[in-house]
mmCIF file of C-alpha atoms in Angstrom:
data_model
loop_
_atom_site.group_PDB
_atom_site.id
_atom_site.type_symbol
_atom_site.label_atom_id
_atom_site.label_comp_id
_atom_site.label_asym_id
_atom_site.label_seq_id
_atom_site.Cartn_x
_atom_site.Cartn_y
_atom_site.Cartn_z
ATOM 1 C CA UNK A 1 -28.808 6.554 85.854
ATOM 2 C CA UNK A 2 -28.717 2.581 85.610
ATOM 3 C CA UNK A 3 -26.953 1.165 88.238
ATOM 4 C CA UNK A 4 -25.986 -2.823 89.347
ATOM 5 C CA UNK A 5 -28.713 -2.838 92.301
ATOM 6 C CA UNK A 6 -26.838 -2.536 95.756
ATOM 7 C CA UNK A 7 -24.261 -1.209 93.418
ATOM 8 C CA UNK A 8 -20.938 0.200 95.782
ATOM 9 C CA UNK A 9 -19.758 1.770 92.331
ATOM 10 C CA UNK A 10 -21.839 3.382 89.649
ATOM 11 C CA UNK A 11 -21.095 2.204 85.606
ATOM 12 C CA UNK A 12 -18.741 4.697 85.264
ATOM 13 C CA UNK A 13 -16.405 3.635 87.634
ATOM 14 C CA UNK A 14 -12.866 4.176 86.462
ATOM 15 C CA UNK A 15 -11.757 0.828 86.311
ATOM 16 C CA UNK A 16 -7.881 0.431 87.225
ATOM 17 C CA UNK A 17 -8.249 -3.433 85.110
ATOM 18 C CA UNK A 18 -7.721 -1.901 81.867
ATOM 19 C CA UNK A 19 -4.307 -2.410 81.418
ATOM 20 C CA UNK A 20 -4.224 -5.520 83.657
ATOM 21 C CA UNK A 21 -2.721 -9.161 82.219
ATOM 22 C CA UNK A 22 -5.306 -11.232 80.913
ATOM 23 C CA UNK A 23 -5.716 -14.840 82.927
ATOM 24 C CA UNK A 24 -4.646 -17.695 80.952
ATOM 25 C CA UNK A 25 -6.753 -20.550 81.239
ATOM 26 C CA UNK A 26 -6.727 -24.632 80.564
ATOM 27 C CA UNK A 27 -8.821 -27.100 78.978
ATOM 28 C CA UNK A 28 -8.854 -29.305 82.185
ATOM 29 C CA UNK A 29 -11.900 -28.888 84.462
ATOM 30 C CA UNK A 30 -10.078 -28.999 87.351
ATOM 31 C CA UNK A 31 -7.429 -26.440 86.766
ATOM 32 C CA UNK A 32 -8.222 -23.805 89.224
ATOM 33 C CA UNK A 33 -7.201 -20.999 86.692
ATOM 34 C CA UNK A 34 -10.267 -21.742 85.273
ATOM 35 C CA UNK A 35 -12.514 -20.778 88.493
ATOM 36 C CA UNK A 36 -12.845 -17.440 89.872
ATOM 37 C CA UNK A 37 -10.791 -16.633 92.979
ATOM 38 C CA UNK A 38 -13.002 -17.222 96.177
ATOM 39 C CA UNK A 39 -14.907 -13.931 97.727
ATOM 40 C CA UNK A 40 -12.290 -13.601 100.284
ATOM 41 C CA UNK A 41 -9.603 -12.896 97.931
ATOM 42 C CA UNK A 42 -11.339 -9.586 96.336
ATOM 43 C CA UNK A 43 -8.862 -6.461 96.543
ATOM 44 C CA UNK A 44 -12.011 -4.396 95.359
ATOM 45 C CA UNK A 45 -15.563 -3.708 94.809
ATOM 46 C CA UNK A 46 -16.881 -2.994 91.106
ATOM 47 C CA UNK A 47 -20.947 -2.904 90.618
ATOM 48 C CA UNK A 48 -21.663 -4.414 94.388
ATOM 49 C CA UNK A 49 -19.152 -7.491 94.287
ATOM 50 C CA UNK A 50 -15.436 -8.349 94.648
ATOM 51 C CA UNK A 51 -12.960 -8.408 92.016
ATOM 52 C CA UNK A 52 -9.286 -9.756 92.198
ATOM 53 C CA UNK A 53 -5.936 -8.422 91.118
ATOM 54 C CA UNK A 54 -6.979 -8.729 87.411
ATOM 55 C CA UNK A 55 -10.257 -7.496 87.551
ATOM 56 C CA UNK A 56 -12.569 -10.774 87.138
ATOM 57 C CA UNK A 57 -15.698 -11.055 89.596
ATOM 58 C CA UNK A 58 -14.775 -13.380 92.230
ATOM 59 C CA UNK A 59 -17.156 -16.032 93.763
ATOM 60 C CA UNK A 60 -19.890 -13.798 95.167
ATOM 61 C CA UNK A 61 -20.822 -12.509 91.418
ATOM 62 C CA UNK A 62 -20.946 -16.212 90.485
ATOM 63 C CA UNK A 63 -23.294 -17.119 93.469
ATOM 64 C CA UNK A 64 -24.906 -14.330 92.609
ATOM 65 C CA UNK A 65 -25.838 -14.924 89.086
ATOM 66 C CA UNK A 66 -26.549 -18.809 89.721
ATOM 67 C CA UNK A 67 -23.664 -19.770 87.373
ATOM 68 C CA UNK A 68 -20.841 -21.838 87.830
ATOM 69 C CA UNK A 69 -17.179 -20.670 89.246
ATOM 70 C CA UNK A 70 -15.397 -21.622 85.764
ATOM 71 C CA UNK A 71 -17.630 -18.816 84.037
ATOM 72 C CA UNK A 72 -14.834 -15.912 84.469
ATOM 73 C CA UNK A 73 -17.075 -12.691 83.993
ATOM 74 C CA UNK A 74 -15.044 -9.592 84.009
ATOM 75 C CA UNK A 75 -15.865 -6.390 85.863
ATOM 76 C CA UNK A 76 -15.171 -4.264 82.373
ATOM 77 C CA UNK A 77 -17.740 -6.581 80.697
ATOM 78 C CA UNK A 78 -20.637 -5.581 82.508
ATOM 79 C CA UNK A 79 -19.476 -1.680 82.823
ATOM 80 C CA UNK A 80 -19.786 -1.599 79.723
ATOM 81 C CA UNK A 81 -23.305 -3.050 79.710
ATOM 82 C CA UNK A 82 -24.755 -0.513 82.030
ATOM 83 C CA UNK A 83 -22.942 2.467 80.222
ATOM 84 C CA UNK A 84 -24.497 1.573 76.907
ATOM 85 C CA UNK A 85 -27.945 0.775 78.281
ATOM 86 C CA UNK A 86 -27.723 4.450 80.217
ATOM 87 C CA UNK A 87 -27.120 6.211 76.841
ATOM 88 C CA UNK A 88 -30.098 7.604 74.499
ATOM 89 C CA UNK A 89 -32.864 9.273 75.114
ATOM 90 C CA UNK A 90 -35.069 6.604 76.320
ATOM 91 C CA UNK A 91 -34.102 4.590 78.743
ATOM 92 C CA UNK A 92 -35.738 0.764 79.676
ATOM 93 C CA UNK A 93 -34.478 0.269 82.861
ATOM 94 C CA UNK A 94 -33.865 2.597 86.167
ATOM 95 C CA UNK A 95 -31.921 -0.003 87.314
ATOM 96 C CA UNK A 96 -30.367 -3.393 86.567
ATOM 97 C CA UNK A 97 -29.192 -6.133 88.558
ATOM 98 C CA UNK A 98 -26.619 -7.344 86.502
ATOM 99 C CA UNK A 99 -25.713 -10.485 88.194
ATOM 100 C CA UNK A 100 -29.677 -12.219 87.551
ATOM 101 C CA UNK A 101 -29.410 -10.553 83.900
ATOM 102 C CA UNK A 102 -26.043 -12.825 83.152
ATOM 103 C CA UNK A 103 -28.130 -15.628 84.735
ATOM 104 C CA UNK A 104 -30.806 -15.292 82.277
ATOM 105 C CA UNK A 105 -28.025 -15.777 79.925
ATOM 106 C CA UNK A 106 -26.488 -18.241 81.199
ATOM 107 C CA UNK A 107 -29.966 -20.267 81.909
ATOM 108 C CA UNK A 108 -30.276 -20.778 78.266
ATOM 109 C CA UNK A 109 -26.925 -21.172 77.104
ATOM 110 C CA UNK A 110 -26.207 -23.701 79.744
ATOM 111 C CA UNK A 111 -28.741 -25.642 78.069
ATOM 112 C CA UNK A 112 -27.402 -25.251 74.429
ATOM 113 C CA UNK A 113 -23.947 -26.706 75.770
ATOM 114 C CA UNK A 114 -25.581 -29.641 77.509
ATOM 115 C CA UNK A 115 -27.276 -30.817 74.653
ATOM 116 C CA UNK A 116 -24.618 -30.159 72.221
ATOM 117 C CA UNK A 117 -22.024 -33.572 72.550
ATOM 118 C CA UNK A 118 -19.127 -32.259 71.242
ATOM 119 C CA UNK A 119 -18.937 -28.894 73.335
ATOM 120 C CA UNK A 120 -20.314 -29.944 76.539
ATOM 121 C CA UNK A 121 -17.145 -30.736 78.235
ATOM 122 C CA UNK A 122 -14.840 -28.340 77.094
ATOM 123 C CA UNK A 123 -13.467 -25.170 78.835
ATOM 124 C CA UNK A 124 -13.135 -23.217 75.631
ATOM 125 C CA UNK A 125 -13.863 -23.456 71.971
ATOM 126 C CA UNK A 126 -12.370 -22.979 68.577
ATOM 127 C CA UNK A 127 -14.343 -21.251 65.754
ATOM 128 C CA UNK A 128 -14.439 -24.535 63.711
ATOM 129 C CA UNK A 129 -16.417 -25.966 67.320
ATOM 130 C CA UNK A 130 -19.283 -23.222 67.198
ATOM 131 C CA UNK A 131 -19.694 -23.591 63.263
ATOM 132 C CA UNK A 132 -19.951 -27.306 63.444
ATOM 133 C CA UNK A 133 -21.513 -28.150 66.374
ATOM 134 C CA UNK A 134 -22.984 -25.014 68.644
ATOM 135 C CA UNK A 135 -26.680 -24.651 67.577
ATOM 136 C CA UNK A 136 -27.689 -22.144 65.086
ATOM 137 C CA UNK A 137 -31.128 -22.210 66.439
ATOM 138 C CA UNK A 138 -33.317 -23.710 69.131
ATOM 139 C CA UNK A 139 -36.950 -24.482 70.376
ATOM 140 C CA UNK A 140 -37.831 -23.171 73.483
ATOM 141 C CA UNK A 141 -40.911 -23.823 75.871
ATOM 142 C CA UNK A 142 -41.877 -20.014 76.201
ATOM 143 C CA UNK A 143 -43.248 -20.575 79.779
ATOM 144 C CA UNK A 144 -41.264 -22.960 81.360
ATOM 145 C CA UNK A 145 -37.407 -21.566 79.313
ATOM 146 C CA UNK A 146 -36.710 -25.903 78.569
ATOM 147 C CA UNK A 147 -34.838 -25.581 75.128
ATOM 148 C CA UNK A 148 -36.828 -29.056 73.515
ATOM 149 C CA UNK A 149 -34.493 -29.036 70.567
ATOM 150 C CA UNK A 150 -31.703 -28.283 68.910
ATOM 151 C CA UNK A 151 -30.802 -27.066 64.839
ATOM 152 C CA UNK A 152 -27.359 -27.100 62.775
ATOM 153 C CA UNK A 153 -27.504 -24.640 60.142
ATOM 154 C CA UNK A 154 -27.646 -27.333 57.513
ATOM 155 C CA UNK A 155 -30.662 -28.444 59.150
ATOM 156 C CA UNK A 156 -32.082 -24.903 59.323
ATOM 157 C CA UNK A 157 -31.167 -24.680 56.054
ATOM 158 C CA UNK A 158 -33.137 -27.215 54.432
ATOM 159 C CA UNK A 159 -36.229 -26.440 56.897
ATOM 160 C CA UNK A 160 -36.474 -22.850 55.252
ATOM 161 C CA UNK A 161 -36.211 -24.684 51.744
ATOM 162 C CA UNK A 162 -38.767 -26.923 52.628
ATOM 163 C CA UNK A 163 -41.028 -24.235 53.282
ATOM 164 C CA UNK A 164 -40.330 -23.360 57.203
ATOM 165 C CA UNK A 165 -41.195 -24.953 60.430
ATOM 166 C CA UNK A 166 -44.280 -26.905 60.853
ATOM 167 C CA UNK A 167 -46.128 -28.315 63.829
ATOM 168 C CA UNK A 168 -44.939 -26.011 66.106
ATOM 169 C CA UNK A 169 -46.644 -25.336 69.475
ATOM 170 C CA UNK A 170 -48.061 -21.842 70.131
ATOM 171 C CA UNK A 171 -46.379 -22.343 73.278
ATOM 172 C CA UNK A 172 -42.881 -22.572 71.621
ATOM 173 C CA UNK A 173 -40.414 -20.453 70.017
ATOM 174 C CA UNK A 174 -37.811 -21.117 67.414
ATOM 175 C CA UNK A 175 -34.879 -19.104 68.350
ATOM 176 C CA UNK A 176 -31.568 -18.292 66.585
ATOM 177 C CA UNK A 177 -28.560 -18.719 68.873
ATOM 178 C CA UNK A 178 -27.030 -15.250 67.610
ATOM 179 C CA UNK A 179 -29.429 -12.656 66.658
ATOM 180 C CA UNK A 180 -28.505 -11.260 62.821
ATOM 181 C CA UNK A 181 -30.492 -8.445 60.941
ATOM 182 C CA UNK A 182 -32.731 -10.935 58.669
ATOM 183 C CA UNK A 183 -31.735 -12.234 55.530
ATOM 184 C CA UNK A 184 -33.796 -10.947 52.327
ATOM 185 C CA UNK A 185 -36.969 -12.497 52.080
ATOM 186 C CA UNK A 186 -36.789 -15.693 50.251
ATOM 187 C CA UNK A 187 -32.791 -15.878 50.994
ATOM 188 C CA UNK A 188 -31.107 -19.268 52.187
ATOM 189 C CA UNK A 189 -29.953 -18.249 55.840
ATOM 190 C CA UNK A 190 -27.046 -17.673 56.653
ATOM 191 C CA UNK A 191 -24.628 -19.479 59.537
ATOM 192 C CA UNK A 192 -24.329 -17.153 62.794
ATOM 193 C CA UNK A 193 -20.957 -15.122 62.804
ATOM 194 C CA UNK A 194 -18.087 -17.063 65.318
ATOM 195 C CA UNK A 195 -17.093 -13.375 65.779
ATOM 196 C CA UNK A 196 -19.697 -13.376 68.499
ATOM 197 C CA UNK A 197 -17.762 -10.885 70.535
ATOM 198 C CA UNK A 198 -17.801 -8.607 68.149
ATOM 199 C CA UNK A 199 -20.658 -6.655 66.594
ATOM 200 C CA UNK A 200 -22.511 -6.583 69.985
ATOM 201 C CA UNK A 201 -25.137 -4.483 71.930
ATOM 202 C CA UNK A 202 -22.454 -3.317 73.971
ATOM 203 C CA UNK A 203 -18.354 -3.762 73.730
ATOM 204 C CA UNK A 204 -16.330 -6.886 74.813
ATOM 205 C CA UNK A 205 -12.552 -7.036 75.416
ATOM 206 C CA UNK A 206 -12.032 -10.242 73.300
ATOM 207 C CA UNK A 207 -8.821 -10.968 75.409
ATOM 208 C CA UNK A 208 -10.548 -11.314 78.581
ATOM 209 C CA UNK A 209 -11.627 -13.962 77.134
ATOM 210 C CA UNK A 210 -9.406 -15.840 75.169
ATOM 211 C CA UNK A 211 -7.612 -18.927 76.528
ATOM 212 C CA UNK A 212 -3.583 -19.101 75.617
ATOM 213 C CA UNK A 213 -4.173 -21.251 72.616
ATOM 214 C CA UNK A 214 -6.853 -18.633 71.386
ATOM 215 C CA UNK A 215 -9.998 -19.976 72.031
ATOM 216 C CA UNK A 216 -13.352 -18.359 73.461
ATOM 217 C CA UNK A 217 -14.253 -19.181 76.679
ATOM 218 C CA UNK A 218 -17.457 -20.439 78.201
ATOM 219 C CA UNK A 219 -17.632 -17.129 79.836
ATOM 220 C CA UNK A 220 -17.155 -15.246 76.375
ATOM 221 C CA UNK A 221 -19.498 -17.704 74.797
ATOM 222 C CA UNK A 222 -21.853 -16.462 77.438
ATOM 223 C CA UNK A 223 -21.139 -12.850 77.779
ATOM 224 C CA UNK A 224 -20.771 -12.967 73.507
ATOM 225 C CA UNK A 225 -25.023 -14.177 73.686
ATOM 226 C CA UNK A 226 -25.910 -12.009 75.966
ATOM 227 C CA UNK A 227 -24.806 -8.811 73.813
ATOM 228 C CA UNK A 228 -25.994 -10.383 70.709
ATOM 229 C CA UNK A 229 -29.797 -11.184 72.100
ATOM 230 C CA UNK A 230 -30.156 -8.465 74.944
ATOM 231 C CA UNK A 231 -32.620 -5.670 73.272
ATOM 232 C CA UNK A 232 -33.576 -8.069 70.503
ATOM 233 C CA UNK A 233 -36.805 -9.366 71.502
ATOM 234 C CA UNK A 234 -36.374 -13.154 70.657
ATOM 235 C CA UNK A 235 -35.960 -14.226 74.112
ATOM 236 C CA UNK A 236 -38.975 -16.159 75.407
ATOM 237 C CA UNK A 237 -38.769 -13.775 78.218
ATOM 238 C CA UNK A 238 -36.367 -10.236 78.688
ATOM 239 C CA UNK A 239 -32.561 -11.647 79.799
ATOM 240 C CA UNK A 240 -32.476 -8.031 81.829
ATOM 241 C CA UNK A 241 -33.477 -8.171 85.180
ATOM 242 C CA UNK A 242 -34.601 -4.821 86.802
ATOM 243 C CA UNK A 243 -36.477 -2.258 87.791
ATOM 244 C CA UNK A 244 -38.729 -0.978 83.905
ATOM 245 C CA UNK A 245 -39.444 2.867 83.473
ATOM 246 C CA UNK A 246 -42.516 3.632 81.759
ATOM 247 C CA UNK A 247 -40.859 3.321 78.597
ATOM 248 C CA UNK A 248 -39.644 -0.150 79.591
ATOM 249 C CA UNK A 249 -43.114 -0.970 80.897
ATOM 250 C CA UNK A 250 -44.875 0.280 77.812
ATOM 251 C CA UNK A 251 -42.271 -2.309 75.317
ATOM 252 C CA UNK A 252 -43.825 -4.992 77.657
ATOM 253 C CA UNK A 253 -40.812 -5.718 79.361
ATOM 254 C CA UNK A 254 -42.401 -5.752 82.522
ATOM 255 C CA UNK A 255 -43.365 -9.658 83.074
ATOM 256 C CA UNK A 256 -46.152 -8.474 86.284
ATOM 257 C CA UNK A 257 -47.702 -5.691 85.127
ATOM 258 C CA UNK A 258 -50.870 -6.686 82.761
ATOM 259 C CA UNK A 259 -51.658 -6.088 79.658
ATOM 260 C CA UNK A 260 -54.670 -3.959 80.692
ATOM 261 C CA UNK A 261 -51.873 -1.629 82.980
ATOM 262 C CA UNK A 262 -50.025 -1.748 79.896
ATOM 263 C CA UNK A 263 -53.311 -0.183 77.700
ATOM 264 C CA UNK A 264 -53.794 2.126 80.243
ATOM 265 C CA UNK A 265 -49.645 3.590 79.835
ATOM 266 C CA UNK A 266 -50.779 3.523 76.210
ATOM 267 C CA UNK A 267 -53.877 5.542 76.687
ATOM 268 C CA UNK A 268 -52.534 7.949 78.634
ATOM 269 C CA UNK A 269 -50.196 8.688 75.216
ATOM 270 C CA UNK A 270 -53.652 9.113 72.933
ATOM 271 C CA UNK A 271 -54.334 12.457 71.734
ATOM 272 C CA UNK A 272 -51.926 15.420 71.235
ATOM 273 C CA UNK A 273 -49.223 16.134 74.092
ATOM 274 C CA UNK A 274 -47.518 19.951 73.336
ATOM 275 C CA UNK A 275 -44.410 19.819 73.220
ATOM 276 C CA UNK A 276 -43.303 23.006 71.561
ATOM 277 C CA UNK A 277 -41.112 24.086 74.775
ATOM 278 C CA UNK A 278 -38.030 22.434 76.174
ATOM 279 C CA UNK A 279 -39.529 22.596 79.240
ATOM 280 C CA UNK A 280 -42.618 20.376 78.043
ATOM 281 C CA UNK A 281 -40.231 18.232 75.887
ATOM 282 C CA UNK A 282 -38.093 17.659 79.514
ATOM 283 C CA UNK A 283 -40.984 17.043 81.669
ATOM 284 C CA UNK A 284 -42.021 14.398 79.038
ATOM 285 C CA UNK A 285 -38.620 12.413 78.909
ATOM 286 C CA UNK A 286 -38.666 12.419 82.691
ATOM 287 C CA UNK A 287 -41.770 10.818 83.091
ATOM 288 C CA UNK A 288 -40.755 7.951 80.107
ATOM 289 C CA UNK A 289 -37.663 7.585 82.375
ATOM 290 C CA UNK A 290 -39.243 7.098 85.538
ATOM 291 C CA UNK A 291 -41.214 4.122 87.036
ATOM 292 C CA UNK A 292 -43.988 6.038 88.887
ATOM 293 C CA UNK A 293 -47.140 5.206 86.513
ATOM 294 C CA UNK A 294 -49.319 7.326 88.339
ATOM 295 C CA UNK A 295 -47.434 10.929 88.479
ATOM 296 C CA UNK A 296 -47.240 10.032 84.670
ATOM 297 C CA UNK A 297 -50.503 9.463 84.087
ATOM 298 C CA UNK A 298 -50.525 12.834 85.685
ATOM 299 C CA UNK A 299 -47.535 14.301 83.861
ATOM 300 C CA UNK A 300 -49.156 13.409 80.458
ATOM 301 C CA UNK A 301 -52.532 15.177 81.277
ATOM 302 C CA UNK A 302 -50.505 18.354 82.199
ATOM 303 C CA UNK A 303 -49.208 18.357 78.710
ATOM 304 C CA UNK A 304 -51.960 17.858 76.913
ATOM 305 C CA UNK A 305 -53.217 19.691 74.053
ATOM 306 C CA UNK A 306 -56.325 20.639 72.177
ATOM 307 C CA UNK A 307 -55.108 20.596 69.043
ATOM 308 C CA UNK A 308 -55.975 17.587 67.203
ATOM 309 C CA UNK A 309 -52.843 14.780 66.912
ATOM 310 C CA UNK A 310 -53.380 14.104 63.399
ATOM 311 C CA UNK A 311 -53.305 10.406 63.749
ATOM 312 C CA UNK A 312 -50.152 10.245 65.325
ATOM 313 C CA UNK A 313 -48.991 6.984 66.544
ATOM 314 C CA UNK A 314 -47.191 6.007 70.330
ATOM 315 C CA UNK A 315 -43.629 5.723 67.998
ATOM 316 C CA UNK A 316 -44.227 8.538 65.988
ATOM 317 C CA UNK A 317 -44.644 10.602 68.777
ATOM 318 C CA UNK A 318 -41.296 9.034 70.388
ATOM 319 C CA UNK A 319 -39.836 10.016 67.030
ATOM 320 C CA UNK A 320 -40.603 13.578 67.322
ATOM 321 C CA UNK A 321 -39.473 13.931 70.831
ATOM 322 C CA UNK A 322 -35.845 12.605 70.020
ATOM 323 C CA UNK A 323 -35.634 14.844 66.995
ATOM 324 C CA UNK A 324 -36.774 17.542 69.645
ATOM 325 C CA UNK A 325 -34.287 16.634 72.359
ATOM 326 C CA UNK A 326 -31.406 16.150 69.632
ATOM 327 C CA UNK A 327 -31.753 19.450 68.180
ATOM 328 C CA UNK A 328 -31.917 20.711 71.789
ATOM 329 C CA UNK A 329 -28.861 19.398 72.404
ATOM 330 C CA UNK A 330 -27.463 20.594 69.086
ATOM 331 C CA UNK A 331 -28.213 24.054 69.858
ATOM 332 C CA UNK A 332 -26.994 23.797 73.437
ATOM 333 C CA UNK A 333 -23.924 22.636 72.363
ATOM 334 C CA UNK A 334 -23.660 25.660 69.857
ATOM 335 C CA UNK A 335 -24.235 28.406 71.996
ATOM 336 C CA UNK A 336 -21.514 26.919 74.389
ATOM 337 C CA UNK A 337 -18.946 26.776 71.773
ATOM 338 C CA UNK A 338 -20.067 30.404 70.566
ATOM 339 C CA UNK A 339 -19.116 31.489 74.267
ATOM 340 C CA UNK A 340 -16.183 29.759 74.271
ATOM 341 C CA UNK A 341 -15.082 31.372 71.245
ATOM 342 C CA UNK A 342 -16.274 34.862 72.462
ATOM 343 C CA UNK A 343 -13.367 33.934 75.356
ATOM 344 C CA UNK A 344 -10.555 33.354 72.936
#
C-alpha cells in the first residue's frame, strides 16, 4: 500500500469534500481567499495534515511542501495520486510523501512563472496566457534543477526546423513543459494542450481549481504539471519523493543507491526464474514490491531455474509475470462468479 508518510488516513479515505462548494478566488495577491486557511482552522486530517470546511490543505501542507499559502492544493487531488500510483502490478514506491513530491513540482514550475513576464504576477490564467506566454519547453541544469532558459513554441518550432538544438551542455536538459506522446519523426511539434488538467497520470477535479471568471489557478497550473510529468522520465531528477521498492530501485529512481547496487538488482534477475506456480509468480511480485534488497537477492535465488532463459530480457520477464498475474486474476475472478452462480 502507498501511503502519505506519517499518513493519519490511508489513500482511500472516503473523503466527505466531494460534494463540497468550490472556493472562489481573486486576481489580487492580497485577497485572503486566495491563501489557505491557517493550521489552526483544520476541521480534519486527510494524508497527515489539516483540511478546512471545503476540503483544501491548510497551512501545514503548504509548509510542508515548501510552497507558498496562495497554492490551494486540495485533499482529493493528491488521493487520487496515491490511489493511481497503488494500482498495477508493479509498484515504484512503498511509500510517498506527498507534500516534498508537490514541492518538486512546484520547484520547477515556480521557476517557469518567474521568468515568464506576463504570468508572473497573476493569481490565475486564461488559456490564451499559457499558449502565448507559459513556456513550451525549458533548459535545465540537471544537477543543480536552475531552469537557464526559456522556449515559446514558435521558437521551438523553428529550432526543430533548423535541425534541433545545438551547443547544449551534457549537463543540461531540454525539457517540454507538458509531456505529449512524440510527434512522428520528422513532424513540426506541436503546442502543449491548455487542457492540462485533463489527460493526466492521475484525475483532477478541474473545479477545484477554477477561479469565478474560469481561469486555472497557480495551484492547478501546478498540480496540472505534476500529473502530466510524474512517471515520464524527463525530469532532471524523479518529482516523487519516497521510499523505492526494488522495482522502483531497479528504474533508477533511487537518487543514493549506485549504479553498481543497481547492476547487482539487475543481476540477481539474469538467468531463468520458474514461475510456473502462483505461488512462485506471488513470491516474485512481493519481492519487486518490497524495499529489502537483500531477502530479494535471496527470494530470486529460491526461484531459480535450470532451464536455460532463452535470452530473455529484465522487461520481458516483467512482461510475462503480468500476463501471469492477469490471467490469475482472470481465473480467480471466474471461479468466484461460477460459485456465485451455483448459489442462485
Amino acid at each position: 500500500m502507498i501511503n502519505g508518510i506519517n499518513s493519519y488516513s490511508s489513500y482511500n479515505y472516503t473523503s466527505t469534500f466531494n460534494n463540497a462548494p468550490n472556493i472562489k478566488s481573486s486576481n489580487v495577491v492580497n485577497d485572503n481567499s486566495n491563501l489557505v486557511s491557517d493550521k489552526s482552522q483544520a476541521i480534519n486530517k486527510v494524508l497527515g495534515y489539516g483540511v478546512d470546511k471545503d476540503g483544501y490543505f491548510t497551512s501545514d501542507f503548504n509548509e510542508a511542501a515548501g510552497i507558498p499559502k496562495d497554492y490551494k492544493i486540495h485533499s482529493n487531488t493528491m488521493q487520487s495520486f496515491l490511489k493511481t500510483e497503488a494500482n498495477g502490478t508493479f509498484q515504484s514506491y512503498k511509500n510517498i510523501d506527498i507534500a516534498k513530491t508537490l514541492g518538486n513540482a512546484y520547484k520547477i514550475v515556480s521557476q517557469l512563472l518567474e521568468k515568464s513576464p506576463e504570468l508572473s504576477s497573476k493569481q490565475s490564467f486564461s488559456k490564451e496566457d499559457l499558449a502565448n506566454y507559459f513556456p513550451q519547453n525549458y533548459r535545465i541544469d540537471k544537477q543543480s534543477g536552475e531552469v537557464k532558459q526559456l522556449y515559446s513554441y514558435d521558437e521551438i518550432k523553428q529550432i526543430s526546423q533548423s535541425g534541433g538544438f545545438k551547443n547544449i551542455s551534457s549537463n543540461e536538459s531540454i525539457v517540454p513543459s507538458f509531456f505529449t506522446m512524440d510527434n512522428e519523426q520528422g513532424s513540426t511539434p506541436k503546442p502543449f494542450d491548455t487542457n492540462i488538467l485533463s489527460k493526466g497520470y492521475f484525475k483532477i477535479d478541474a473545479k477545484q481549481y477554477t477561479d469565478e471568471n474560469g481561469k486555472l489557478t497557480k495551484a492547478g497550473l501546478l498540480v496540472g504539471f505534476l500529473s502530466k510529468n510524474v512517471h515520464t522520465g524527463i525530469t532532471p531528477k524523479p518529482l516523487i519523493s519516497g521510499e523505492t521498492t526494488i522495482w522502483g530501485k531497479i528504474q533508477g529512481l533511487d537518487e543514493i543507491l549506485s549504479q553498481s547496487e543497481v547492476n547487482s538488482l539487475d543481476k540477481a534477475l539474469s538467468g531463468t526464474l520458474n514461475l510456473t506456480n502462483p505461488k512462485a509468480v506471488a513470491t516474485f511480485l512481493e519481492a519487486m514490491n518490497d524495499t529489502d534488497i537483500q531477502s530479494f537477492k535471496e527470494k530470486m535465488q529460491e526461484l531459480k531455474s535450470p532451464q536455460d532463459n532463452n535470452g530473455k530480457s529484465i522487461m520481458e520477464l516483467i512482461e510475462e509475470v503480468i500476463g501471469k498475474h492477469l490471467k490469475l486474476l482472470l481465473n480467480n475472478e471466474n471461479k468466484v462468479k461460477r460459485s456465485l452462480d451455483m448459489k442462485v
